[in-house]
Coordinates of C-alpha atoms in Angstrom, one line a residue:
M969 CA 84.8 -25.9 109.7
R970 CA 87.2 -23.7 107.9
P971 CA 86.4 -20.4 106.2
Q972 CA 86.5 -20.1 102.5
T973 CA 86.1 -16.4 102.2
G974 CA 88.5 -13.7 101.2
G975 CA 89.6 -10.7 103.3
V976 CA 86.9 -8.3 102.3
Q977 CA 84.2 -10.9 102.5
Q978 CA 85.5 -11.9 106.0
V979 CA 85.0 -8.3 107.1
L980 CA 81.4 -8.3 105.7
V981 CA 80.7 -11.6 107.4
F982 CA 82.0 -10.2 110.7
F983 CA 79.9 -7.0 110.5
G984 CA 76.9 -9.0 109.2
A985 CA 77.0 -11.0 112.4
A986 CA 78.2 -8.4 114.9
V987 CA 75.8 -5.6 113.9
P988 CA 72.6 -7.6 114.5
V989 CA 73.9 -8.9 117.8
A990 CA 74.8 -5.4 118.9
V991 CA 71.5 -3.9 117.8
G992 CA 69.6 -6.7 119.4
V993 CA 71.4 -6.3 122.7
L994 CA 70.7 -2.5 122.7
V995 CA 67.0 -3.2 122.0
L996 CA 66.9 -5.6 124.9
V997 CA 68.6 -3.2 127.2
R998 CA 66.1 -0.5 126.4
Q999 CA 63.1 -2.7 126.1
P1000 CA 63.7 -6.1 127.9
R1001 CA 60.3 -7.5 126.9
Q1002 CA 60.7 -6.7 123.2
R1003 CA 61.0 -10.1 121.4
I1004 CA 62.5 -8.4 118.3
G1005 CA 65.7 -8.0 120.2
W1006 CA 66.1 -11.7 120.7
L1007 CA 65.4 -12.3 117.0
L1008 CA 68.2 -9.8 116.0
V1009 CA 70.6 -11.6 118.3
A1010 CA 69.6 -15.0 116.9
H1011 CA 70.0 -13.7 113.3
G1012 CA 73.6 -12.5 114.1
V1013 CA 74.5 -15.8 115.6
F1014 CA 73.1 -17.9 112.7
F1015 CA 74.7 -15.5 110.1
A1016 CA 78.1 -16.0 111.7
S1017 CA 77.7 -19.8 111.7
L1018 CA 76.2 -20.1 108.2
A1019 CA 78.3 -17.6 106.4
F1020 CA 81.2 -20.1 106.4
D1021 CA 81.4 -23.0 104.0
G1022 CA 83.7 -25.8 105.0
T1023 CA 84.1 -29.6 104.8
A1024 CA 84.5 -31.7 107.9
T1025 CA 87.0 -34.5 108.0
T1026 CA 86.0 -36.3 111.3
H1027 CA 83.0 -38.6 111.6
T1028 CA 81.5 -36.3 114.2
G1029 CA 82.0 -33.3 111.9
L1030 CA 80.3 -35.2 109.0
I1031 CA 77.3 -35.9 111.2
V1032 CA 77.0 -32.2 112.1
D1033 CA 77.3 -31.3 108.4
Q1034 CA 74.5 -33.7 107.6
L1035 CA 72.2 -32.4 110.2
T1036 CA 72.8 -28.8 109.3
Q1037 CA 72.6 -29.1 105.5
G1038 CA 69.3 -27.2 105.5
W1039 CA 70.2 -24.7 108.1
W1040 CA 70.9 -22.0 105.5
V1041 CA 67.1 -21.4 105.5
F1042 CA 67.6 -19.6 108.8
L1043 CA 70.0 -17.1 107.2
F1044 CA 67.2 -14.5 106.9
L1045 CA 64.3 -16.3 108.6
F1046 CA 64.6 -14.2 111.8
L1047 CA 64.5 -11.0 109.8
V1048 CA 61.3 -12.2 108.1
L1049 CA 59.8 -12.9 111.5
I1050 CA 60.7 -9.4 112.6
A1051 CA 58.6 -8.1 109.7
Y1052 CA 55.6 -9.9 111.1
L1053 CA 56.2 -8.5 114.7
L1054 CA 57.1 -4.9 114.0
P1055 CA 56.2 -2.4 115.5
D1056 CA 54.7 -3.6 118.7
G1057 CA 56.3 -7.1 119.0
H1058 CA 53.1 -8.9 118.2
V1059 CA 51.6 -10.5 115.2
A1060 CA 48.8 -8.5 113.7
N1061 CA 45.9 -11.0 114.2
R1062 CA 45.1 -14.6 114.6
F1063 CA 45.3 -15.4 110.9
W1064 CA 48.9 -14.2 110.7
R1065 CA 49.8 -16.0 113.9
R1066 CA 48.7 -19.3 112.3
W1067 CA 50.5 -18.3 109.1
V1068 CA 53.8 -17.8 111.0
R1069 CA 53.4 -21.1 112.8
M1070 CA 52.9 -22.8 109.5
G1071 CA 56.0 -21.2 108.1
L1072 CA 58.1 -22.2 111.1
A1073 CA 56.8 -25.8 110.8
G1074 CA 57.9 -25.6 107.1
A1075 CA 61.4 -24.6 108.2
V1076 CA 61.6 -27.6 110.5
L1077 CA 60.4 -29.9 107.7
F1078 CA 62.9 -28.4 105.3
V1079 CA 65.8 -29.0 107.7
V1080 CA 64.6 -32.6 108.3
G1081 CA 64.3 -33.2 104.6
A1082 CA 67.6 -31.7 103.8
A1083 CA 69.3 -33.9 106.3
G1084 CA 68.4 -36.9 104.1
D1085 CA 69.6 -35.3 100.9
A1086 CA 72.3 -37.9 100.0
S1087 CA 73.2 -36.4 96.6
G1088 CA 73.6 -32.9 98.0
F1089 CA 75.8 -34.2 100.8
A1090 CA 77.9 -36.3 98.4
A1091 CA 78.4 -33.3 96.1
S1092 CA 79.7 -31.1 98.9
H1093 CA 81.8 -33.8 100.6
H1094 CA 83.7 -35.4 97.7
G1095 CA 81.3 -38.3 97.2
A1096 CA 81.0 -39.3 100.8
R1097 CA 77.8 -41.1 102.0
L1098 CA 75.5 -39.9 104.7
P1099 CA 77.1 -40.8 108.0
V1100 CA 73.7 -41.3 109.7
P1101 CA 71.1 -43.4 108.0
W1102 CA 68.0 -41.2 107.6
L1103 CA 64.7 -41.3 105.8
P1104 CA 64.5 -42.7 102.3
E1105 CA 65.7 -40.2 99.9
T1106 CA 62.3 -40.0 98.1
L1107 CA 60.5 -39.3 101.4
S1108 CA 63.1 -36.8 102.6
G1109 CA 62.9 -35.1 99.3
F1110 CA 59.1 -34.8 99.5
V1111 CA 59.4 -33.5 103.1
G1112 CA 62.0 -31.0 102.1
V1113 CA 60.0 -29.7 99.2
V1114 CA 56.9 -29.2 101.3
G1115 CA 59.0 -27.4 103.9
L1116 CA 60.6 -25.2 101.3
V1117 CA 57.2 -24.2 99.9
L1118 CA 55.9 -23.3 103.4
V1119 CA 59.1 -21.2 104.0
V1120 CA 58.7 -19.4 100.7
L1121 CA 55.1 -18.6 101.6
L1122 CA 56.3 -17.3 104.9
F1123 CA 58.8 -15.0 103.2
F1124 CA 56.3 -13.6 100.7
G1125 CA 53.5 -13.4 103.3
S1126 CA 55.7 -10.9 105.2
V1127 CA 55.4 -8.5 102.4
I1128 CA 51.6 -8.6 102.4
A1129 CA 51.5 -8.4 106.2
V1130 CA 53.7 -5.3 106.3
W1131 CA 51.7 -3.7 103.5
R1132 CA 48.4 -4.3 105.2
R1133 CA 49.7 -3.1 108.5
L1134 CA 51.1 0.0 106.9
R1135 CA 47.8 0.9 105.3
R1136 CA 46.1 1.0 108.7
A1137 CA 49.0 2.4 110.7
Q1138 CA 49.1 6.0 111.9
G1139 CA 51.5 8.2 113.8
D1140 CA 54.6 6.4 115.3
D1141 CA 53.5 3.0 114.2
R1142 CA 53.5 4.2 110.5
L1143 CA 57.0 5.7 110.9
Q1144 CA 58.4 2.5 112.4
L1145 CA 57.0 0.5 109.5
L1146 CA 58.4 2.9 107.0
W1147 CA 61.9 2.4 108.5
L1148 CA 61.4 -1.4 108.0
V1149 CA 60.4 -0.8 104.4
W1150 CA 63.4 1.4 103.8
G1151 CA 65.7 -1.3 105.2
A1152 CA 63.9 -4.0 103.2
L1153 CA 64.8 -2.2 100.0
T1154 CA 68.2 -3.9 100.3
V1155 CA 66.6 -7.3 99.6
P1156 CA 65.6 -6.5 96.0
V1157 CA 68.9 -4.8 95.5
A1158 CA 70.7 -8.0 96.7
L1159 CA 68.6 -10.1 94.4
L1160 CA 69.2 -7.8 91.4
T1161 CA 72.9 -7.9 92.2
G1162 CA 72.8 -11.7 92.4
W1163 CA 71.1 -12.0 89.0
V1164 CA 73.6 -9.6 87.4
N1165 CA 76.5 -11.3 89.1
H1166 CA 75.3 -14.7 87.8
F1167 CA 74.0 -14.1 84.3
L1168 CA 76.2 -11.2 83.2
L1169 CA 79.4 -11.5 85.3
G1170 CA 79.7 -15.3 85.4
D1171 CA 79.3 -15.7 89.2
G1172 CA 81.6 -12.8 90.1
P1173 CA 82.5 -11.6 93.6
F1174 CA 79.5 -9.2 94.2
F1175 CA 76.8 -11.5 95.6
T1176 CA 78.3 -12.0 99.0
P1177 CA 78.8 -8.3 99.6
A1178 CA 75.1 -7.8 98.6
L1179 CA 74.0 -10.3 101.2
G1180 CA 76.2 -8.6 103.7
L1181 CA 74.5 -5.3 102.9
V1182 CA 71.1 -6.9 103.7
A1183 CA 72.5 -8.5 106.9
I1184 CA 73.8 -5.2 108.1
A1185 CA 71.4 -2.5 106.8
L1186 CA 68.1 -4.3 107.7
P1187 CA 69.0 -4.9 111.4
I1188 CA 70.1 -1.3 111.7
T1189 CA 66.9 0.1 110.3
V1190 CA 64.9 -2.2 112.6
G1191 CA 66.8 -0.9 115.6
I1192 CA 66.2 2.7 114.6
A1193 CA 62.5 1.8 114.1
I1194 CA 62.2 0.6 117.6
L1195 CA 64.5 3.1 119.4
R1196 CA 64.8 6.3 117.3
H1197 CA 62.0 6.2 114.7
R1198 CA 61.9 10.1 114.7
L1199 CA 65.6 10.4 113.8
F1200 CA 64.8 12.2 110.6
D1201 CA 62.0 12.4 107.9
I1202 CA 62.0 8.8 106.9
Q1203 CA 59.2 9.5 104.4
L1204 CA 61.4 11.9 102.4
V1205 CA 64.3 9.5 102.5
L1206 CA 62.1 6.6 101.4
S1207 CA 60.6 8.7 98.6
R1208 CA 64.0 9.7 97.2
T1209 CA 65.4 6.1 97.6
L1210 CA 62.5 4.6 95.7
T1211 CA 62.7 7.3 93.0
Y1212 CA 66.4 6.8 92.3
L1213 CA 66.4 3.0 92.8
L1214 CA 63.6 2.5 90.2
L1215 CA 65.2 5.0 87.9
I1216 CA 68.6 3.2 88.0
V1217 CA 66.9 -0.1 87.4
A1218 CA 64.9 1.3 84.5
V1219 CA 68.0 3.0 82.9
L1220 CA 70.0 -0.2 83.2
A1221 CA 67.2 -2.3 81.7
V1222 CA 66.7 0.0 78.8
Y1223 CA 70.4 0.3 78.2
A1224 CA 70.9 -3.5 78.2
L1225 CA 67.8 -4.1 76.0
L1226 CA 69.0 -1.5 73.4
L1227 CA 72.5 -3.0 73.4
F1228 CA 71.1 -6.5 72.9
T1229 CA 68.7 -5.4 70.1
T1230 CA 71.2 -3.3 68.1
D1231 CA 73.8 -6.1 68.5
R1232 CA 71.3 -8.6 67.0
L1233 CA 70.2 -6.2 64.2
I1234 CA 73.3 -4.3 63.3
G1235 CA 76.1 -6.3 64.9
N1236 CA 78.1 -3.2 65.8
R1237 CA 78.5 -2.7 69.6
T1238 CA 79.8 0.8 69.2
T1239 CA 76.7 1.9 67.2
G1240 CA 74.5 0.1 69.6
G1241 CA 76.2 1.8 72.6
L1242 CA 75.8 5.3 71.1
L1243 CA 72.2 4.6 70.3
A1244 CA 71.5 3.3 73.8
V1245 CA 73.2 6.3 75.4
G1246 CA 71.1 8.7 73.3
V1247 CA 67.8 7.0 74.0
V1248 CA 68.6 6.7 77.8
A1249 CA 69.6 10.4 77.9
V1250 CA 66.4 11.5 76.3
A1251 CA 64.2 9.2 78.5
V1252 CA 65.9 9.8 81.9
H1253 CA 64.3 13.2 82.7
P1254 CA 60.7 12.2 81.8
A1255 CA 61.1 8.9 83.6
Y1256 CA 62.5 10.6 86.6
S1257 CA 59.6 13.1 86.7
T1258 CA 57.0 10.4 86.4
L1259 CA 58.6 8.2 89.0
R1260 CA 59.0 11.0 91.5
R1261 CA 55.4 12.2 91.0
R1262 CA 54.0 8.7 91.6
I1263 CA 56.2 7.9 94.6
D1264 CA 55.5 11.3 96.1
R1265 CA 51.8 10.6 95.7
W1266 CA 52.3 7.3 97.5
V1267 CA 54.4 8.8 100.4
Y1268 CA 53.0 12.3 100.7
G1269 CA 49.6 12.2 99.0
L1270 CA 48.3 14.6 96.4
R1271 CA 50.2 17.8 97.3
S1272 CA 51.6 18.1 93.8
D1273 CA 48.1 17.6 92.2
P1274 CA 45.6 19.9 94.0
R1275 CA 42.9 19.3 91.3
T1276 CA 42.9 15.6 91.9
A1277 CA 42.8 16.2 95.7
I1278 CA 39.7 18.4 95.4
R1279 CA 38.2 15.8 93.1
L1280 CA 38.8 13.2 95.7
V1281 CA 37.1 15.3 98.4
A1282 CA 34.2 15.9 96.1
D1283 CA 33.8 12.2 95.2
R1284 CA 34.0 11.1 98.9
A1285 CA 31.4 13.8 99.8
E1286 CA 29.1 12.8 97.0
A1287 CA 29.2 9.1 98.0
A1288 CA 29.0 9.7 101.8
D1289 CA 26.1 9.0 104.0
P1290 CA 24.2 12.3 104.6
D1291 CA 24.7 11.9 108.3
R1292 CA 28.5 11.4 107.9
L1293 CA 29.4 14.1 105.4
V1294 CA 31.9 15.9 107.7
A1295 CA 33.6 12.6 108.5
A1296 CA 33.9 11.7 104.8
V1297 CA 35.4 15.2 104.1
T1298 CA 38.0 14.9 106.8
D1299 CA 38.9 11.4 105.8
A1300 CA 39.4 12.6 102.2
V1301 CA 41.6 15.4 103.3
A1302 CA 43.7 13.0 105.4
A1303 CA 44.1 10.7 102.4
A1304 CA 45.0 13.6 100.1
L1305 CA 47.7 14.8 102.5
R1306 CA 48.8 11.3 103.8
V1307 CA 48.3 12.2 107.4
G1308 CA 46.8 10.1 110.1
R1309 CA 44.0 12.3 111.4
V1310 CA 42.0 15.3 110.3
W1311 CA 39.0 16.8 112.1
V1312 CA 36.8 19.9 112.2
E1313 CA 36.7 22.2 115.2
M1314 CA 33.9 24.7 115.8
T1315 CA 35.5 26.5 118.7
G1316 CA 38.8 28.3 118.9
P1317 CA 42.2 26.6 118.4
E1318 CA 43.3 24.3 121.2
P1319 CA 46.8 24.7 122.7
D1320 CA 48.3 21.6 121.1
A1321 CA 50.7 20.7 118.3
A1322 CA 48.0 20.2 115.6
L1323 CA 48.0 22.4 112.5
R1324 CA 44.9 24.4 111.9
T1325 CA 43.5 26.7 109.3
P1326 CA 40.2 28.7 109.4
M1327 CA 37.3 27.7 107.2
V1328 CA 35.4 30.7 105.8
H1329 CA 32.4 30.6 103.5
R1330 CA 31.1 33.9 102.0
G1331 CA 32.8 35.8 104.8
E1332 CA 31.3 33.7 107.5
H1333 CA 33.6 31.8 109.9
V1334 CA 32.6 28.1 109.8
G1335 CA 35.2 26.6 112.0
Y1336 CA 38.8 25.3 111.9
L1337 CA 40.1 22.4 109.8
A1338 CA 42.8 20.7 112.0
L1339 CA 45.3 18.0 111.1
E1340 CA 47.7 16.0 113.2
V1341 CA 51.2 16.3 111.7
P1342 CA 52.9 12.9 111.6
P1343 CA 55.9 12.7 113.9
G1344 CA 59.2 13.3 112.2
R1345 CA 57.5 15.0 109.2
D1346 CA 57.7 18.7 108.3
L1347 CA 54.9 19.9 106.0
S1348 CA 56.3 21.6 102.9
R1349 CA 54.9 24.7 101.4
A1350 CA 53.1 22.6 98.8
D1351 CA 51.4 20.6 101.7
L1352 CA 50.4 23.8 103.4
N1353 CA 49.0 25.3 100.2
L1354 CA 47.0 22.2 99.5
F1355 CA 45.7 22.1 103.1
K1356 CA 44.4 25.7 102.8
D1357 CA 42.8 25.0 99.4
L1358 CA 41.1 21.9 100.8
A1359 CA 39.9 23.9 103.8
R1360 CA 38.2 26.4 101.5
Y1361 CA 36.4 23.6 99.7
A1362 CA 35.6 21.8 102.9
A1363 CA 34.1 25.0 104.4
I1364 CA 31.3 24.8 101.7
L1365 CA 30.5 21.2 102.6
V1366 CA 30.7 21.8 106.4
R1367 CA 28.6 24.9 106.2
S1368 CA 25.9 23.0 104.2
E1369 CA 26.0 20.3 106.9
Q1370 CA 25.6 23.0 109.6
L1371 CA 22.7 24.5 107.7
K1372 CA 21.0 21.1 107.3
D1373 CA 21.4 20.5 111.1
E1374 CA 20.1 24.0 111.8
L1375 CA 17.1 23.5 109.5
R1376 CA 16.4 20.1 111.1
D1377 CA 16.5 21.7 114.6
S1378 CA 14.4 24.6 113.5
R1379 CA 11.7 22.3 112.0
S1380 CA 11.7 20.3 115.2
R1381 CA 11.2 23.4 117.2
I1382 CA 8.5 24.6 114.9
V1383 CA 6.6 21.3 115.1
A1384 CA 7.1 21.3 118.9
G1385 CA 5.9 24.9 119.1
R1386 CA 2.9 24.1 117.0
E1387 CA 1.9 21.2 119.2
E1388 CA 2.4 23.2 122.3
E1389 CA 0.2 25.9 120.9
R1390 CA -2.5 23.4 120.1
R1391 CA -2.2 21.9 123.5
R1392 CA -2.5 25.4 125.1
L1393 CA -5.6 26.2 122.9
R1394 CA -7.2 22.9 123.9
R1395 CA -6.5 23.5 127.6
D1396 CA -7.8 27.0 127.4
L1397 CA -10.9 25.9 125.5
H1398 CA -11.5 22.9 127.8
D1399 CA -10.7 24.6 131.1
G1400 CA -11.8 28.1 130.4
L1401 CA -14.5 28.5 127.7
G1402 CA -16.0 25.0 128.3
P1403 CA -16.9 25.5 132.0
S1404 CA -18.0 29.1 131.4
L1405 CA -20.4 28.1 128.7
A1406 CA -21.7 25.2 130.7
A1407 CA -22.3 27.5 133.7
I1408 CA -24.2 29.9 131.4
V1409 CA -26.5 27.1 130.2
L1410 CA -27.1 26.0 133.8
K1411 CA -28.0 29.5 134.9
L1412 CA -30.3 30.0 131.9
S1413 CA -32.0 26.7 132.7
A1414 CA -32.4 27.8 136.4
T1415 CA -33.9 31.1 135.2
Q1416 CA -36.7 29.2 133.4
S1417 CA -37.6 27.3 136.6
R1418 CA -37.8 30.4 138.8
A1419 CA -41.2 32.0 139.3
D1420 CA -40.0 34.9 141.2
A1421 CA -39.1 37.8 139.0
E1422 CA -36.3 39.1 141.3
E1423 CA -34.6 35.7 141.3
R1424 CA -34.9 35.4 137.5
N1425 CA -33.3 38.9 137.1
S1426 CA -30.5 38.0 139.4
L1427 CA -29.7 34.8 137.5
V1428 CA -29.9 36.7 134.1
A1429 CA -27.4 39.3 135.5
E1430 CA -25.0 36.5 136.5
A1431 CA -25.4 34.9 133.1
R1432 CA -24.7 38.2 131.4
D1433 CA -21.4 38.6 133.5
E1434 CA -20.4 35.0 132.5
V1435 CA -20.9 35.9 128.8
K1436 CA -18.8 39.0 129.1
A1437 CA -16.0 37.1 130.8
T1438 CA -16.2 34.5 128.1
I1439 CA -16.1 37.1 125.3
T1440 CA -13.0 38.5 127.0
E1441 CA -11.4 35.1 127.1
V1442 CA -12.2 34.5 123.4
R1443 CA -10.6 37.8 122.5
R1444 CA -7.5 36.8 124.4
L1445 CA -7.2 33.6 122.5
V1446 CA -7.7 35.4 119.2
D1447 CA -5.1 38.0 120.1
D1448 CA -2.6 35.2 120.8
L1449 CA -3.2 33.7 117.4
R1450 CA -2.8 37.0 115.5
P1451 CA -2.3 40.5 116.9
P1452 CA -5.6 42.2 116.4
A1453 CA -4.0 45.6 116.0
I1454 CA -2.7 44.6 112.6
D1455 CA -6.2 44.1 111.3
E1456 CA -7.6 47.1 113.1
V1457 CA -5.1 49.8 112.4
G1458 CA -2.5 48.2 110.0
L1459 CA 1.0 47.0 110.5
L1460 CA 2.7 50.4 110.8
D1461 CA 0.3 51.7 113.4
A1462 CA 0.4 48.4 115.2
I1463 CA 4.2 48.8 115.5
R1464 CA 3.7 52.4 116.7
Q1465 CA 1.2 51.3 119.3
R1466 CA 3.6 48.7 120.6
A1467 CA 6.4 51.2 120.7
S1468 CA 4.4 53.8 122.7
A1469 CA 3.5 51.1 125.2
L1470 CA 7.0 50.0 125.9
S1471 CA 8.9 52.7 127.7
S1472 CA 8.8 56.4 128.3
L1473 CA 12.6 56.5 128.6
V1474 CA 13.2 55.6 124.9
T1475 CA 12.0 57.7 122.0
F1476 CA 10.8 55.4 119.2
E1477 CA 10.4 56.6 115.7
V1478 CA 8.7 54.5 113.1
T1479 CA 9.3 55.4 109.4
A1480 CA 7.7 54.0 106.2
P1481 CA 8.5 54.3 102.5
D1482 CA 7.5 57.6 100.8
G1483 CA 3.9 57.8 100.1
L1484 CA 3.0 55.0 102.4
T1485 CA 3.3 56.7 105.8
D1486 CA -0.3 55.8 106.8
R1487 CA -0.9 52.3 105.6
L1488 CA 1.2 49.7 103.7
P1489 CA -0.2 47.8 100.7
A1490 CA -1.7 44.4 101.3
L1491 CA 1.0 42.0 102.6
P1492 CA 0.9 38.3 103.1
A1493 CA -0.5 37.5 106.5
A1494 CA 2.5 35.5 107.6
V1495 CA 4.8 38.4 106.7
E1496 CA 2.7 40.8 108.7
V1497 CA 2.8 38.6 111.8
A1498 CA 6.5 37.9 111.5
A1499 CA 7.3 41.5 111.0
F1500 CA 5.2 42.6 114.0
R1501 CA 6.7 39.9 116.3
I1502 CA 10.3 40.8 115.2
A1503 CA 9.8 44.5 115.6
S1504 CA 8.2 43.9 119.0
E1505 CA 11.0 41.7 120.2
A1506 CA 13.7 44.1 118.9
M1507 CA 12.0 47.2 120.5
T1508 CA 11.5 45.3 123.8
N1509 CA 15.2 44.5 123.9
V1510 CA 16.0 48.1 123.3
A1511 CA 13.8 49.3 126.1
R1512 CA 15.0 46.7 128.6
H1513 CA 18.7 46.1 127.9
S1514 CA 20.3 48.6 125.6
G1515 CA 20.3 51.8 127.8
A1516 CA 19.4 53.7 124.6
T1517 CA 17.5 57.0 124.5
R1518 CA 16.5 56.8 120.8
C1519 CA 15.4 54.0 118.6
L1520 CA 14.6 54.1 114.8
V1521 CA 12.3 51.6 113.3
A1522 CA 12.5 51.8 109.5
V1523 CA 10.2 49.8 107.1
E1524 CA 11.1 49.5 103.4
L1525 CA 9.5 47.7 100.4
N1526 CA 12.0 46.8 97.7
G1527 CA 11.0 43.5 96.2
S1528 CA 10.8 42.3 99.8
F1529 CA 9.7 43.6 103.2
Q1530 CA 12.7 45.1 105.0
L1531 CA 12.6 46.0 108.7
T1532 CA 15.5 47.8 110.4
V1533 CA 15.6 48.5 114.1
S1534 CA 18.6 50.6 115.3
D1535 CA 19.4 52.3 118.6
N1536 CA 22.0 54.4 120.2
G1537 CA 22.6 52.2 123.2
H1538 CA 25.8 50.5 124.5
G1539 CA 25.4 47.6 122.1
T1540 CA 26.8 44.2 123.1
G1541 CA 30.2 42.7 123.8
A1542 CA 32.0 40.1 121.9
T1543 CA 31.3 37.5 124.6
T1544 CA 27.5 38.1 124.6
S1545 CA 25.7 34.9 123.6
P1546 CA 22.4 35.1 121.7
G1547 CA 19.4 34.7 123.9
V1548 CA 15.9 33.3 123.2
G1549 CA 14.7 36.6 121.7
W1550 CA 17.5 36.7 119.1
T1551 CA 17.0 33.1 118.2
S1552 CA 13.2 33.7 117.9
M1553 CA 13.7 36.6 115.5
R1554 CA 16.1 34.6 113.3
E1555 CA 13.8 31.6 113.2
R1556 CA 10.7 33.7 112.4
A1557 CA 12.5 35.2 109.4
A1558 CA 13.9 31.8 108.4
E1559 CA 10.5 30.2 108.4
L1560 CA 9.5 32.5 105.6
G1561 CA 12.7 32.0 103.6
G1562 CA 14.1 35.4 104.8
S1563 CA 16.9 36.4 107.1
C1564 CA 17.5 38.4 110.3
T1565 CA 20.9 39.7 111.2
I1566 CA 22.0 41.4 114.4
T1567 CA 25.1 43.6 114.3
S1568 CA 26.8 46.2 116.4
Q1569 CA 27.3 49.7 115.2
P1570 CA 30.8 51.3 115.3
H1571 CA 29.7 54.0 117.7
G1572 CA 27.5 51.9 119.9
G1573 CA 24.1 50.4 119.6
L1574 CA 22.7 47.5 117.7
I1575 CA 21.1 47.1 114.3
V1576 CA 18.5 44.4 113.8
R1577 CA 17.7 43.9 110.1
A1578 CA 15.1 41.5 108.9
V1579 CA 14.4 40.8 105.2
L1580 CA 11.2 38.9 104.5
P1581 CA 10.2 37.8 100.9
L1582 CA 6.8 39.0 99.8
T1583 CA 5.4 35.6 98.7
E1584 CA 2.7 33.6 100.3
V1585 CA 4.1 30.7 102.3
Q1586 CA 2.2 27.5 101.5
P1587 CA 1.4 25.5 104.6
A1588 CA 3.2 22.2 105.0
A1589 CA 1.3 19.0 104.6
A1590 CA 1.7 18.3 108.2
D1591 CA -0.2 21.5 109.0
A1592 CA -3.2 20.6 106.9

């Protein structure tokens, strides 16, 4: 076979064959088990053998030409197979494996059918007949068409396979696929060049260089995807390439359409050219802005449109399962920023490469919103600003989820505590009061049967002692249900009594609003019990743990019941974790719809402040 190409085209053919072979060998040296390396070598070999068009003169050469008439289908078949295998060297799933096998079978059918194409062989060999009798031309034509259809489906299926893999890919896999996409952009460029070359330039000399561009650029990008996919920010390069490529195509299309239209209507090419230039000049900048915005959104997410990003988070949160709200929020943030993984951390930042920003809601630290920066990508200022804005919005949703969990846990503890209290009462009544009353009845019955007055008096005395003990037990049970001092002396004096009984080392002072130093107005029973329990727990902590010498207990009525317990002790450290007492005080206040905060004073000591609403709390249905 003799080459029919010019000098420049021979150079392109040489590089189109040498580059894939060199890249394939390099891949095999670095990764011997990577099948993509063998496909690159095979592509280079076939490109070298098929890029020359010649006519054989010997009988053996004619036979070879006949059998290889359809081998041009292998010109880019190996690159298509690479698209199915990248990034890990395996087909994505069983369906695509069958799809690839079907396409390869189609390539074999096409070669078989093309070997029997007598008219095509005669046209390329000066009317010569097929040297080897083959299938009937009708049958070979049918086989060739079926094979060609399967090969075309294999080619177009690679686009869908890469797209679906790219949607699910994260991290390095996504970067490798983006390198493939960038290299594959040479395919539509080559097709566009071929159309322009054929329809506008009358089969000019530009189609072969375009094919050479595909044969060289695509293997190089595949090699980079496998060996050096973090070479630079491929997402930025892909974004700019798509923007300018589409802009060039749009400008050329508009320019050609205007020239054709004005030539038909006016018949003056000069006027049409001026009009086309003016329209294109006016449309270029808006078109560029629109294209860049849309492509940036596809590559980088919604960093240029924060309002849409927040709307996306809101929509995902609204549609999410109540138990998966946080997951829905993090998924929405990842989609808005086009990153692989976003998560919420409740503890301090971990020593890794993830990017974090604090989530704060109404001055309260909720946690950290963290994202995994894709390899090879540097987040811009717009990305960071959007990340911080989304963290502020996510803090509201995350905090609501935390409050829901805390409320659920609190209700569970309340129910568990109520049942434990009922069990304790039942046990005390059954094991304490029940036997005592039964013993009293037996002794009274025995008293009736005794004739001796001394024995009767002894049994009555024993029964009297049993009754006294039972009365004491009843009082203990009643005291556990509600502190009796509240009903006997009022809430203020009950707190004072509790303070005087705690410790002689701490001076407690209980103050009340002006004019109410002796007795407070009638308060809801639940508020009185909660206030007494919180005050008792706070004063107990002061006496046992604070090392204070003075403690002030202040009561105020200002639309709500406000209790403040402050001391001059050593306070607490930053590492001190809340104990059962602190949790109990907070839960008692929360049960009534109030709050209880515990803070350190600047000069030492703690301040416990409880705010309880002055409304009757209706019992839940479960308590009825």
